[in-house]
CSV table of C-alpha atoms and ligand atoms in Angstrom, one decimal:
chain,number,residue,atom,x,y,z
A,1,MET,CA,63.4,63.9,228.0
A,2,GLN,CA,62.3,62.2,224.8
A,3,ILE,CA,63.9,62.6,221.4
A,4,ILE,CA,61.1,62.5,218.8
A,5,ASP,CA,63.6,62.3,215.6
A,6,GLY,CA,67.3,63.3,214.9
A,7,GLN,CA,69.1,63.8,211.7
A,8,ILE,CA,72.7,64.5,211.0
A,9,LYS,CA,74.1,67.2,208.6
A,10,ILE,CA,77.5,67.3,207.0
A,11,ILE,CA,78.9,71.2,207.4
A,12,LYS,CA,82.3,72.7,206.4
A,13,ASP,CA,84.6,73.6,209.4
A,14,SER,CA,86.7,76.8,209.3
A,15,ARG,CA,89.5,74.9,207.6
A,16,GLY,CA,86.9,74.0,204.8
A,17,ASN,CA,86.8,70.4,205.6
A,18,ASN,CA,83.7,68.4,206.5
A,19,THR,CA,82.6,68.1,209.8
A,20,LEU,CA,79.0,67.0,211.7
A,21,GLU,CA,76.1,69.0,212.9
A,22,ALA,CA,73.5,67.0,215.0
A,23,HIS,CA,69.8,68.2,214.9
A,24,LEU,CA,67.5,66.6,217.6
A,25,LEU,CA,64.0,67.3,218.0
A,26,ALA,CA,63.0,66.6,221.8
A,27,LYS,CA,59.9,66.9,224.1
A,28,GLU,CA,60.1,67.0,228.0
A,29,GLY,CA,56.7,65.8,229.5
A,30,ASP,CA,53.9,67.4,227.9
A,31,GLY,CA,56.2,70.3,227.2
A,32,LYS,CA,56.2,71.7,223.8
A,33,ASN,CA,58.8,70.2,221.0
A,34,VAL,CA,62.4,72.0,221.0
A,35,VAL,CA,65.2,71.7,218.4
A,36,ALA,CA,68.5,71.6,219.4
A,37,LEU,CA,71.6,71.7,217.4
A,38,ALA,CA,75.4,70.9,217.9
A,39,SER,CA,78.2,70.7,215.8
A,40,VAL,CA,81.7,69.4,216.4
A,41,PRO,CA,85.3,70.8,215.8
A,42,ALA,CA,88.5,69.1,214.3
A,43,GLY,CA,92.0,69.4,215.6
A,44,LYS,CA,95.4,69.0,213.8
A,45,SER,CA,98.1,68.9,216.4
A,46,THR,CA,96.1,66.0,217.9
A,47,GLY,CA,97.2,63.8,220.5
A,48,ALA,CA,97.6,59.8,220.2
A,49,HIS,CA,95.4,58.9,222.9
A,50,GLU,CA,92.2,61.3,221.8
A,51,ALA,CA,88.9,59.2,220.6
A,52,PHE,CA,88.7,58.2,217.2
A,53,VAL,CA,87.3,60.6,214.5
A,54,LEU,CA,84.9,59.0,212.0
A,55,ASP,CA,84.9,60.2,208.2
A,56,PRO,CA,81.5,62.4,208.5
A,57,LYS,CA,80.5,60.8,205.2
A,58,LYS,CA,80.4,57.4,206.8
A,59,ALA,CA,78.6,58.8,209.8
A,60,PHE,CA,75.0,58.9,208.1
A,61,ASP,CA,75.1,55.0,207.9
A,62,LYS,CA,76.3,54.6,211.5
A,63,PHE,CA,73.7,57.2,212.6
A,64,SER,CA,70.9,55.3,210.8
A,65,GLU,CA,72.1,52.1,212.4
A,66,ILE,CA,71.9,53.5,216.1
A,67,LYS,CA,69.0,56.0,215.6
A,68,ASN,CA,66.1,54.1,216.9
A,69,ASN,CA,68.0,53.1,219.7
A,70,PHE,CA,67.4,56.1,221.4
A,71,LEU,CA,64.0,57.3,220.0
A,72,LYS,CA,60.7,57.4,222.4
A,73,ILE,CA,62.9,56.2,225.3
A,74,ASN,CA,62.5,58.4,228.4
A,75,PHE,CA,66.3,59.8,229.5
A,76,ARG,CA,66.2,60.9,233.0
A,77,ASP,CA,69.4,62.8,232.7
A,78,GLN,CA,72.6,63.9,230.3
A,79,ARG,CA,74.5,60.6,231.6
A,80,GLU,CA,71.8,58.3,230.8
A,81,PHE,CA,71.8,59.4,227.0
A,82,ASP,CA,75.6,59.4,227.1
A,83,SER,CA,76.0,55.8,228.3
A,84,LEU,CA,73.8,54.5,225.9
A,85,LEU,CA,75.8,56.2,223.2
A,86,ILE,CA,78.9,54.7,224.8
A,87,ALA,CA,77.3,51.3,225.0
A,88,LEU,CA,76.5,51.4,221.5
A,89,ASP,CA,79.9,52.3,220.3
A,90,GLY,CA,81.2,49.5,222.4
A,91,THR,CA,84.9,50.3,222.0
A,92,GLN,CA,87.4,52.1,224.1
A,93,ASN,CA,88.1,55.0,221.8
A,94,LYS,CA,85.0,55.3,220.2
A,95,SER,CA,86.0,53.7,217.2
A,96,ASN,CA,82.8,52.2,215.9
A,97,LEU,CA,80.6,55.1,216.0
A,98,GLY,CA,83.3,58.0,216.1
A,99,ALA,CA,83.8,60.7,218.6
A,100,ASN,CA,82.4,63.3,216.4
A,101,LEU,CA,79.3,61.3,215.8
A,102,ILE,CA,78.9,60.6,219.5
A,103,LEU,CA,79.7,64.1,220.7
A,104,SER,CA,77.5,66.1,218.5
A,105,LEU,CA,74.4,63.9,219.4
A,106,SER,CA,75.9,64.3,223.1
A,107,LEU,CA,75.7,68.2,222.8
A,108,ALA,CA,72.5,68.3,221.2
A,109,PHE,CA,71.1,66.4,223.8
A,110,ALA,CA,72.3,68.9,226.3
A,111,ARG,CA,70.9,71.9,224.4
A,112,ALA,CA,67.5,70.2,224.0
A,113,TRP,CA,67.5,69.3,227.6
A,114,SER,CA,68.2,73.2,228.6
A,115,LYS,CA,65.9,74.6,226.0
A,116,SER,CA,62.9,72.3,227.1
A,117,ARG,CA,63.3,73.7,230.9
A,118,GLY,CA,63.8,77.3,229.9
A,119,ILE,CA,67.4,77.5,231.4
A,120,GLU,CA,70.3,78.7,229.7
A,121,LEU,CA,73.1,76.3,228.9
A,122,TYR,CA,75.5,77.3,230.9
A,123,ARG,CA,73.2,77.1,234.1
A,124,TYR,CA,72.3,73.5,233.1
A,125,LEU,CA,76.3,72.9,232.9
A,126,LYS,CA,76.9,74.6,236.1
A,127,ASP,CA,74.6,72.0,237.9
A,128,LEU,CA,75.7,69.2,235.9
A,129,SER,CA,79.5,70.1,236.8
A,130,ASP,CA,78.8,70.7,240.8
A,131,ASN,CA,80.2,74.3,240.5
A,132,GLN,CA,79.5,75.8,243.6
A,133,LYS,CA,81.1,79.2,242.7
A,134,LYS,CA,79.4,82.1,242.1
A,135,LEU,CA,79.5,82.6,238.2
A,136,PHE,CA,81.0,86.0,238.0
A,137,GLU,CA,83.2,85.7,241.0
A,138,ASP,CA,86.0,84.2,239.4
A,139,PHE,CA,85.0,84.2,235.5
A,140,PRO,CA,87.2,82.4,233.0
A,141,ARG,CA,89.8,84.6,231.4
A,142,PRO,CA,90.3,84.4,227.5
A,143,LEU,CA,93.5,83.1,226.1
A,144,PHE,CA,93.9,84.8,222.8
A,145,ASN,CA,96.2,82.9,220.3
A,146,VAL,CA,97.8,86.3,218.4
A,147,VAL,CA,100.7,84.5,217.0
A,148,ASN,CA,100.4,81.2,215.1
A,149,GLY,CA,103.3,78.2,214.7
A,150,GLY,CA,103.8,74.8,214.4
A,151,ALA,CA,101.1,72.6,212.6
A,152,HIS,CA,98.8,75.6,212.4
A,153,VAL,CA,100.6,77.6,209.8
A,154,GLU,CA,101.3,77.3,206.2
A,155,ILE,CA,104.7,79.1,205.0
A,156,PRO,CA,104.1,80.5,201.2
A,157,GLN,CA,107.2,79.1,199.1
A,158,SER,CA,108.4,82.3,198.2
A,159,TRP,CA,109.6,83.0,201.8
A,160,ASP,CA,112.6,80.6,201.3
A,161,LYS,CA,113.8,82.6,198.8
A,162,LYS,CA,113.1,86.0,200.4
A,163,PHE,CA,114.0,85.2,203.8
A,164,GLY,CA,115.5,81.9,203.9
A,165,ILE,CA,112.4,80.4,205.9
A,166,LYS,CA,110.7,77.3,205.3
A,167,LYS,CA,108.4,76.5,208.1
A,168,GLY,CA,106.8,78.5,210.7
A,169,LEU,CA,107.6,79.1,214.3
A,170,ASP,CA,108.3,76.0,216.4
A,171,LEU,CA,106.1,76.9,219.3
A,172,GLN,CA,102.6,76.6,218.1
A,173,GLU,CA,100.6,79.3,220.0
A,174,PHE,CA,101.7,82.8,221.4
A,175,GLN,CA,98.7,84.0,223.4
A,176,VAL,CA,97.9,87.1,225.5
A,177,ILE,CA,95.7,86.8,228.7
A,178,PRO,CA,94.2,89.7,230.2
A,179,THR,CA,94.7,90.0,234.1
A,180,VAL,CA,91.7,92.5,234.6
A,181,LYS,CA,88.6,90.6,236.3
A,182,ASP,CA,85.6,92.5,234.1
A,183,PHE,CA,85.2,90.0,230.8
A,184,GLY,CA,84.1,92.8,228.6
A,185,ILE,CA,87.2,94.8,229.2
A,186,GLY,CA,89.4,91.8,228.9
A,187,LEU,CA,88.0,91.2,225.4
A,188,SER,CA,88.3,94.9,224.3
A,189,VAL,CA,91.8,94.9,225.3
A,190,GLY,CA,92.6,91.8,223.4
A,191,GLN,CA,90.9,93.0,220.3
A,192,GLU,CA,92.8,96.2,220.8
A,193,PHE,CA,96.2,94.6,220.9
A,194,TYR,CA,95.4,92.3,218.5
A,195,LYS,CA,94.9,95.2,216.1
A,196,LYS,CA,97.8,97.1,217.2
A,197,LEU,CA,100.1,93.9,216.9
A,198,GLY,CA,98.9,93.7,213.5
A,199,LYS,CA,100.0,97.3,212.3
A,200,GLU,CA,103.3,96.7,214.5
A,201,LEU,CA,104.2,93.5,212.4
A,202,SER,CA,102.9,95.3,209.0
A,203,LYS,CA,105.8,98.2,209.9
A,204,ILE,CA,108.4,95.4,210.8
A,205,TYR,CA,107.6,92.8,207.9
A,206,ASP,CA,105.6,94.9,205.3
A,207,LYS,CA,102.0,94.1,204.9
A,208,GLU,CA,102.2,91.2,202.5
A,209,ASN,CA,104.3,89.2,204.9
A,210,VAL,CA,101.6,89.4,207.6
A,211,LEU,CA,99.3,86.3,207.2
A,212,LEU,CA,96.9,84.7,209.2
A,213,GLY,CA,97.4,80.9,210.6
A,214,ASP,CA,94.3,78.5,211.3
A,215,GLU,CA,93.3,80.3,214.6
A,216,ALA,CA,93.7,83.8,213.3
A,217,GLY,CA,97.0,84.5,214.9
A,218,TYR,CA,99.6,86.2,212.7
A,219,VAL,CA,102.3,84.5,210.7
A,220,CYS,CA,105.2,86.4,209.7
A,221,PRO,CA,108.8,85.8,208.6
A,222,PHE,CA,110.0,85.5,212.3
A,223,LYS,CA,113.6,84.1,212.6
A,224,THR,CA,113.2,82.9,216.4
A,225,ASN,CA,110.5,82.4,218.9
A,226,GLU,CA,111.9,85.0,221.1
A,227,GLU,CA,111.5,87.6,218.1
A,228,ALA,CA,107.9,87.2,218.2
A,229,LEU,CA,107.7,87.1,222.1
A,230,GLU,CA,110.0,90.4,222.2
A,231,ILE,CA,107.6,92.3,220.0
A,232,MET,CA,104.4,91.3,221.9
A,233,GLN,CA,106.1,92.1,225.3
A,234,GLU,CA,107.4,95.7,223.8
A,235,LEU,CA,103.5,96.3,222.6
A,236,ILE,CA,102.2,95.3,225.9
A,237,ASN,CA,104.9,97.5,227.8
A,238,ARG,CA,104.6,100.5,225.5
A,239,HIS,CA,101.3,100.5,226.1
A,240,LEU,CA,100.5,99.5,229.6
A,241,TYR,CA,98.0,96.8,228.5
A,242,PRO,CA,96.9,94.5,231.2
A,243,LEU,CA,98.0,91.5,229.7
A,244,LYS,CA,100.4,88.5,230.4
A,245,ILE,CA,101.7,86.2,227.9
A,246,GLY,CA,101.2,82.2,227.4
A,247,LEU,CA,102.4,79.8,225.3
A,248,ASP,CA,101.4,76.3,223.9
A,249,ALA,CA,104.6,74.9,222.9
A,250,ALA,CA,102.6,71.5,221.4
A,251,ALA,CA,106.1,70.0,221.6
A,252,SER,CA,105.3,66.3,220.3
A,253,GLN,CA,105.2,68.2,216.9
A,254,PHE,CA,109.2,69.0,217.1
A,255,TYR,CA,110.3,65.9,219.2
A,256,SER,CA,112.1,63.1,218.0
A,257,LYS,CA,111.3,59.9,220.1
A,258,GLU,CA,114.4,57.7,218.6
A,259,ASN,CA,116.9,60.1,220.1
A,260,ASP,CA,114.8,61.9,223.0
A,261,LEU,CA,115.4,65.3,221.4
A,262,TYR,CA,113.6,68.5,220.5
A,263,THR,CA,114.5,70.5,217.4
A,264,ILE,CA,114.0,74.1,218.1
A,265,GLU,CA,115.4,76.5,215.4
A,266,LYS,CA,117.8,74.2,214.2
A,267,SER,CA,119.3,73.2,217.3
A,268,GLN,CA,118.4,69.9,219.0
A,269,MET,CA,118.0,69.9,223.0
A,270,THR,CA,117.7,67.1,225.6
A,271,PRO,CA,114.7,67.4,227.6
A,272,GLU,CA,116.7,69.2,230.6
A,273,GLU,CA,118.2,71.5,227.9
A,274,ILE,CA,114.4,72.8,226.9
A,275,SER,CA,113.6,73.1,230.2
A,276,VAL,CA,116.3,75.8,230.8
A,277,PHE,CA,115.2,77.3,227.4
A,278,TYR,CA,111.3,77.2,228.9
A,279,SER,CA,112.5,78.7,232.4
A,280,ASP,CA,114.5,81.3,230.7
A,281,LEU,CA,111.3,82.3,228.8
A,282,PHE,CA,109.5,82.4,231.9
A,283,ASP,CA,111.6,84.6,233.7
A,284,ARG,CA,112.1,87.1,230.4
A,285,TYR,CA,108.5,87.4,229.4
A,286,GLU,CA,106.6,87.1,232.6
A,287,LEU,CA,105.0,84.2,231.1
A,288,ILE,CA,101.9,83.2,233.0
A,289,SER,CA,101.5,79.8,231.5
A,290,LEU,CA,103.1,77.3,229.3
A,291,GLU,CA,101.1,74.1,227.6
A,292,ASP,CA,102.7,70.9,226.4
A,293,PRO,CA,106.2,71.6,226.9
A,294,PHE,CA,107.4,68.0,226.1
A,295,ASP,CA,106.2,65.2,224.4
A,296,GLU,CA,102.9,63.6,225.0
A,297,GLU,CA,104.3,60.6,226.9
A,298,SER,CA,106.6,62.6,228.8
A,299,PHE,CA,105.1,62.7,232.5
A,300,ASP,CA,108.3,62.8,234.3
A,301,ASP,CA,109.6,65.7,232.2
A,302,PHE,CA,106.5,67.8,232.9
A,303,HIS,CA,107.0,66.8,236.3
A,304,ARG,CA,110.5,68.1,236.4
A,305,LEU,CA,109.8,71.5,235.1
A,306,SER,CA,106.7,71.9,237.4
A,307,ASP,CA,109.0,71.2,240.0
A,308,GLU,CA,111.5,73.7,239.1
A,309,LEU,CA,109.1,76.6,238.7
A,310,LEU,CA,107.5,75.6,242.1
A,311,ILE,CA,104.3,75.6,240.6
A,312,GLN,CA,102.8,73.4,243.3
A,313,LYS,CA,104.1,75.7,246.1
A,314,THR,CA,103.0,79.3,245.0
A,315,SER,CA,100.1,80.9,246.1
A,316,ASN,CA,96.9,80.6,243.8
A,317,GLN,CA,97.2,84.2,243.0
A,318,SER,CA,100.5,84.4,241.4
A,319,LYS,CA,100.6,81.0,240.5
A,320,LYS,CA,102.1,80.2,237.0
A,321,LEU,CA,100.4,77.6,234.9
A,322,ILE,CA,101.7,74.2,233.3
A,323,ILE,CA,98.9,73.0,231.2
A,324,THR,CA,98.5,69.4,229.8
A,325,ASP,CA,96.9,69.0,226.5
A,326,ASP,CA,98.3,66.1,224.7
A,327,LEU,CA,99.8,64.6,227.5
A,328,THR,CA,96.2,64.1,229.1
A,329,THR,CA,93.7,64.3,226.1
A,330,THR,CA,90.6,65.0,228.5
A,331,ASN,CA,90.8,61.2,229.5
A,332,PRO,CA,90.4,60.3,233.2
A,333,GLN,CA,92.9,57.7,233.1
A,334,ARG,CA,95.7,60.0,231.5
A,335,LEU,CA,94.8,63.0,233.9
A,336,LYS,CA,94.8,60.3,237.2
A,337,GLU,CA,98.5,59.5,236.1
A,338,ALA,CA,99.3,63.4,235.5
A,339,ILE,CA,98.0,64.1,239.0
A,340,GLU,CA,99.8,61.3,240.6
A,341,LYS,CA,103.1,62.0,239.0
A,342,LYS,CA,102.6,65.9,239.5
A,343,SER,CA,102.9,66.7,235.9
A,344,GLY,CA,101.5,69.9,236.0
A,345,ASN,CA,98.6,72.0,237.6
A,346,ALA,CA,95.9,72.5,235.1
A,347,ILE,CA,94.8,70.7,232.1
A,348,LEU,CA,93.3,71.6,228.7
A,349,ILE,CA,89.6,70.5,228.4
A,350,LYS,CA,88.5,69.5,224.8
A,351,LEU,CA,85.2,67.6,224.3
A,352,ASN,CA,86.0,66.1,221.4
A,353,GLN,CA,89.3,64.4,223.0
A,354,ILE,CA,86.9,62.3,225.0
A,355,GLY,CA,83.8,62.2,222.9
A,356,THR,CA,81.0,62.9,225.6
A,357,LEU,CA,79.8,65.5,227.6
A,358,SER,CA,79.6,63.3,230.9
A,359,GLU,CA,83.0,62.2,230.5
A,360,THR,CA,84.5,65.4,230.0
A,361,ILE,CA,82.5,66.8,233.2
A,362,ASP,CA,83.8,63.8,235.0
A,363,VAL,CA,87.7,64.9,233.9
A,364,ILE,CA,86.8,68.6,235.0
A,365,LYS,CA,85.4,67.6,238.4
A,366,MET,CA,88.7,65.3,238.8
A,367,ALA,CA,90.7,68.4,237.9
A,368,ARG,CA,88.7,70.6,240.4
A,369,GLU,CA,89.1,68.2,243.3
A,370,ASN,CA,93.0,67.9,242.8
A,371,ASN,CA,93.5,71.5,242.6
A,372,TRP,CA,94.1,71.5,239.0
A,373,GLN,CA,93.2,74.4,237.1
A,374,GLN,CA,90.9,73.9,234.1
A,375,VAL,CA,91.3,75.8,230.2
A,376,VAL,CA,88.3,74.7,228.1
A,377,SER,CA,89.6,74.8,224.6
A,378,HIS,CA,88.2,74.8,220.8
A,379,ARG,CA,90.4,73.1,218.1
A,380,SER,CA,92.2,74.7,215.3
A,381,GLY,CA,89.4,73.4,212.8
A,382,GLU,CA,86.3,75.1,214.3
A,383,THR,CA,82.5,75.6,213.5
A,384,MET,CA,80.4,78.6,214.5
A,385,ASP,CA,79.0,76.5,217.6
A,386,SER,CA,79.8,78.2,221.0
A,387,PHE,CA,79.1,75.3,223.4
A,388,ILE,CA,82.7,75.6,224.9
A,389,ALA,CA,81.8,79.2,226.3
A,390,ASP,CA,78.8,77.6,228.3
A,391,LEU,CA,80.8,75.0,229.5
A,392,ALA,CA,83.6,77.1,230.2
A,393,ALA,CA,81.5,79.7,232.4
A,394,GLY,CA,79.0,77.2,233.7
A,395,SER,CA,81.9,74.6,235.1
A,396,GLY,CA,83.9,77.6,236.6
A,397,ALA,CA,87.1,76.9,234.4
A,398,TRP,CA,90.3,79.1,234.9
A,399,GLY,CA,90.2,80.0,231.3
A,400,LEU,CA,89.0,79.9,227.4
A,401,LYS,CA,91.4,79.3,224.8
A,402,SER,CA,89.6,79.9,221.3
A,403,GLY,CA,92.1,81.7,219.3
A,404,ALA,CA,92.7,85.1,218.4
A,405,PRO,CA,89.6,87.6,218.0
A,406,GLY,CA,89.8,87.8,214.3
A,407,LYS,CA,87.9,85.2,212.7
A,408,PRO,CA,84.1,84.5,213.1
A,409,GLU,CA,84.4,80.9,214.2
A,410,ARG,CA,86.8,82.1,217.1
A,411,MET,CA,84.8,85.4,218.1
A,412,ALA,CA,81.4,83.2,218.3
A,413,LYS,CA,83.0,82.1,221.5
A,414,TYR,CA,84.2,85.2,222.6
A,415,SER,CA,81.0,86.9,221.9
A,416,ARG,CA,78.8,83.9,223.9
A,417,MET,CA,81.5,84.6,227.1
A,418,LEU,CA,80.7,88.3,227.0
A,419,GLU,CA,76.8,87.8,226.6
A,420,ILE,CA,76.9,85.2,229.7
A,421,TRP,CA,79.1,87.9,231.6
A,422,LYS,CA,76.3,90.4,231.0
A,423,LYS,CA,73.7,88.3,232.0
A,424,GLU,CA,75.4,87.3,235.3
A,425,ASN,CA,76.0,90.8,236.1
A,426,VAL,CA,72.8,92.8,236.1
A,427,VAL,CA,72.1,94.3,239.2
A,428,PHE,CA,68.3,93.5,239.3
B,1,2PG,C1,95.8,72.7,220.7
B,1,2PG,C2,94.9,72.9,219.7
B,1,2PG,C3,93.9,74.4,219.8
B,1,2PG,P1,94.3,71.5,217.6
B,1,2PG,O1,97.0,72.0,220.4
B,1,2PG,O2,95.9,73.1,222.1
B,1,2PG,O3,94.6,75.3,219.9
B,1,2PG,O4,95.1,72.5,218.4
B,1,2PG,O5,93.2,71.4,217.7
B,1,2PG,O6,95.2,71.3,215.9
B,1,2PG,O7,95.0,70.1,218.2
B,2,MG,MG1,97.4,72.5,223.0
C-alpha cells in the first residue's frame, strides 16, 4: 500500500485538551484511493515507563520533517510502516517524534490497510495478532468504571465545609463487569445498573452532590472506599444483576517511595498491610479483578499478593485477575519481567503507552503465549475514536475497559463492540 498524502490535525479530547488526529490518503495497487483517520487519547495517572507525549502543537513541524520519508513507498505490511516510524524517531521512548504523533499515523495506516482491502478493521487485527479463536466464542467483556476516584476526580471546595472532604476516593476505579456471554445483554445490564446507581446515590447524598469524574463514573462525598463498594454490592444483590466488581487502585498515586508506605483514608499501610486490605476486599465484595494494587516498580509485592490469592493456581473459569498497568506500560521488557516474577496474570493494553500498533500486538501475543489475560483500555482523556474496540475484539482480549456508559467518547467504544458482536452473530 502507498500513502499518497497525509495531514495532522489538532482536535480536543474529552478534558478539552489538545490532541492529534492523523489523516492519510492511501492506495493499494490499482485500487481506489481511501481516506483513513485516527486520533489518540491521553492519560492522567500515567506510568513512568510510558512512551513520550509530544506537545500537539510541535507535532506539525515534526510531521512535515518526516512526511516525505513515507510518501509513495510501497509498504508490504503494518510492521514495515511502523518500523520506519520507529527508525525515524530513533530514540528508546519515542521522545523525538512523540508516541502520540507516531501512534496516530500507525493507527490511520491500519484503517487505510483494512479499508483498501474491504475488510473490517477487527478482522485485520485478528490476523495481525494471530488470534485463532472464533470471534464470538469468548468475546471481550466490558469493564464499566461506575465510580471514579484518584487522579480522575475534582472535588468541589465546598465539600470541605459541608462534609469535611478535601479529596476524592483513593482507589481510582470501581467497575462492574457483566458475567453474561452475550455482549448486547451485558451492555444493557451495565447501562441499567449505571442509571440505578445514579438514582441510589442521589437518594443517599442528594442530587447536587452526585458529580461525574473524567471517565463518567460517579463522584460523591463518600467517606471511605468501602462505602462506595457497599452501595454497589447491595444494588447488585437487590436486583440480582449478573455483575461482578473490579477495581483499579492505581496505587502509585498514593504511594510514598521515601518510606515505602501507602496512604489510604488517612491511615498509612506497609505493602503487607495493604495486601491484607485487598484480600479482605476480594472476600467481602466478590471482586473479580484488581489492577495496579502497588507502586509501578513493586514487582515483588505484585507477586506476593498474586500468590496469596492463588491466582496462578485456580482454574480459568473462576479466575481472579491481578492486572498490571503502570507496572508494565504495554512494554515488552516490562511484561517479560512481570511474567518472570509472576507479578500477576493479566495485563492492561494501552496503545499509547508504547506508541505503535505493531509493538502493541507483540505485547498482546507475549501475554497470550504466557497465559496472561489482556484487557484493552481507553485513557482518561479520550476522543471519539473507537479503534480499541476493534483491537479488543480482533485480538481476543479478556476485556475492554472504557469507563462508564455515560459519555459519548466512552460509549463510542462500547457501541462499536456491540456492532462487532452483531456482525459476528448473524446466522446467515
Ligand atoms: C488507568 C487509566 C485509564 P489514565 O489508570 O487505567 O482508566 O487512567 O488514562 O489516566 O492513565
Ligand atoms: Mg490503571
